[in-house]
Amino acid sequence: MPLKAELHCHIEGAAAPELVISQARKYGKDTSPYIKDGAFVWHDFTSFLVAYDFASDLFRTEEDYARLADHYLTSLARDGAIYSEVFTSPDHAKKAGLSPKAYTDALGEGMARAKAKTGIEGRMIVTGVRHVGVESIEQAARFAARCGHPLVTGFGVAGDERIGDFEDYVRAFEIAREAGLGITIHAGELMGWESVKAALDHIRPSRIGHGVRAIENPDLVRRIADEGVVLECCPGSNIALKVFDSFADHPFPALLAAGCKVTLSSDDPPYFWTSLKREYDIATEHFGIKDKALVAITRTAIEAAFVDRKTKAALLARLNGAGR
Ligand SMILES: Nc1ncnc2[nH]cnc12
Ligand SMILES: [Zn+2]
């Protein structure tokens, strides 16, 4: 089994249906409109967000969040992951009645528990949500910049890409950049290549969440390869959300062949019937990528990780040692 690293997973979106059902029992909520036969129910991006917000609202206390992070990172480690970055969402925490600090500390506690059991290294990327609005995105950036949590190493923007303009987020990303945080932004998932170009022009991220619809413009693909921008690709998510019709139509192999730095992640795994392990299996089965090339993809992810130099060197040494 190749060693793995994940750069793109929303922690609320990683809650398995069984965990969500157990949380619903705790808070006396009915999951039947959103979970059927052990799987989340949705039919498009908008209804996905509704199910996602329903499940997120069932995580309310510090222990709930610690359990969620521990559960997810422990399952990742079991699947061969040595590194995990998760997107955190102060907006979801606030809705559940927790301060961003209590929420972040709790997730950090869950990550520490998973690390103690399995050795998996974890970091957090604080995110703002586009469809919540610019002000909340700037608030999230200010929190990320000042929180001082040692595992908060990045800032990003997720949410409904059909809403808002990239120019509107420049100030939030300046706050994050000035604080020394790594920068990533979702683009080129629900919207086309123009969105990826706007993200590069206005935000100048080192990584893009998805970015796969850059494939619609060969000049942009060349720019991504030349500038070494890393794409956080989530093929299982893209097929589930019908960004592409089938794996045969997915641009991952073309982007790789064009010299783009591509990585593999699960996005919101149980919603998209996937896992990090399945994403690596998809790469083998549908894109013809063999074990050695999968290890190179893990290396790309670790090299692009928002993690201190010493930890990065230790992760790379672990990866290189496993290949011998
Ligand atoms: N796939 C996705 N795209 C944008 N925002 C998200 N938030 C959670 N999952 C997301
Ligand atoms: Zn995402």
JSON list of C-alpha atoms and ligand atoms in Angstrom, two decimals, residues 8-10 45 48 52 87 157-159 186 189 209-210 232 234 237 266-268 272, ligand 2:
[
{"chain": "A", "resi": 8, "resn": "HIS", "atom": "CA", "xyz": [-8.00, 18.81, 0.88]},
{"chain": "A", "resi": 9, "resn": "CYS", "atom": "CA", "xyz": [-10.67, 17.55, 3.26]},
{"chain": "A", "resi": 10, "resn": "HIS", "atom": "CA", "xyz": [-13.39, 19.55, 5.01]},
{"chain": "A", "resi": 45, "resn": "PHE", "atom": "CA", "xyz": [-24.39, 20.93, -4.98]},
{"chain": "A", "resi": 48, "resn": "PHE", "atom": "CA", "xyz": [-25.32, 18.57, -0.76]},
{"chain": "A", "resi": 52, "resn": "TYR", "atom": "CA", "xyz": [-23.69, 18.98, 5.02]},
{"chain": "A", "resi": 87, "resn": "PHE", "atom": "CA", "xyz": [-10.26, 22.61, 6.35]},
{"chain": "A", "resi": 157, "resn": "VAL", "atom": "CA", "xyz": [-11.95, 29.94, 0.98]},
{"chain": "A", "resi": 158, "resn": "ALA", "atom": "CA", "xyz": [-14.51, 27.24, 0.10]},
{"chain": "A", "resi": 159, "resn": "GLY", "atom": "CA", "xyz": [-18.26, 27.22, -0.45]},
{"chain": "A", "resi": 186, "resn": "HIS", "atom": "CA", "xyz": [-11.33, 26.62, -4.19]},
{"chain": "A", "resi": 189, "resn": "GLU", "atom": "CA", "xyz": [-14.88, 23.11, -9.58]},
{"chain": "A", "resi": 209, "resn": "GLY", "atom": "CA", "xyz": [-8.67, 23.55, -4.34]},
{"chain": "A", "resi": 210, "resn": "HIS", "atom": "CA", "xyz": [-9.72, 21.46, -7.36]},
{"chain": "A", "resi": 232, "resn": "GLU", "atom": "CA", "xyz": [-5.67, 19.68, -4.84]},
{"chain": "A", "resi": 234, "resn": "CYS", "atom": "CA", "xyz": [-10.52, 15.25, -5.73]},
{"chain": "A", "resi": 237, "resn": "SER", "atom": "CA", "xyz": [-15.90, 14.35, -5.53]},
{"chain": "A", "resi": 266, "resn": "SER", "atom": "CA", "xyz": [-11.18, 13.07, -0.74]},
{"chain": "A", "resi": 267, "resn": "ASP", "atom": "CA", "xyz": [-12.92, 16.49, -0.15]},
{"chain": "A", "resi": 268, "resn": "ASP", "atom": "CA", "xyz": [-16.01, 15.30, 1.82]},
{"chain": "A", "resi": 272, "resn": "PHE", "atom": "CA", "xyz": [-19.04, 11.38, -2.29]},
{"chain": "B", "resi": 2, "resn": "ZN", "atom": "ZN", "xyz": [-13.36, 21.24, -1.01]}
]
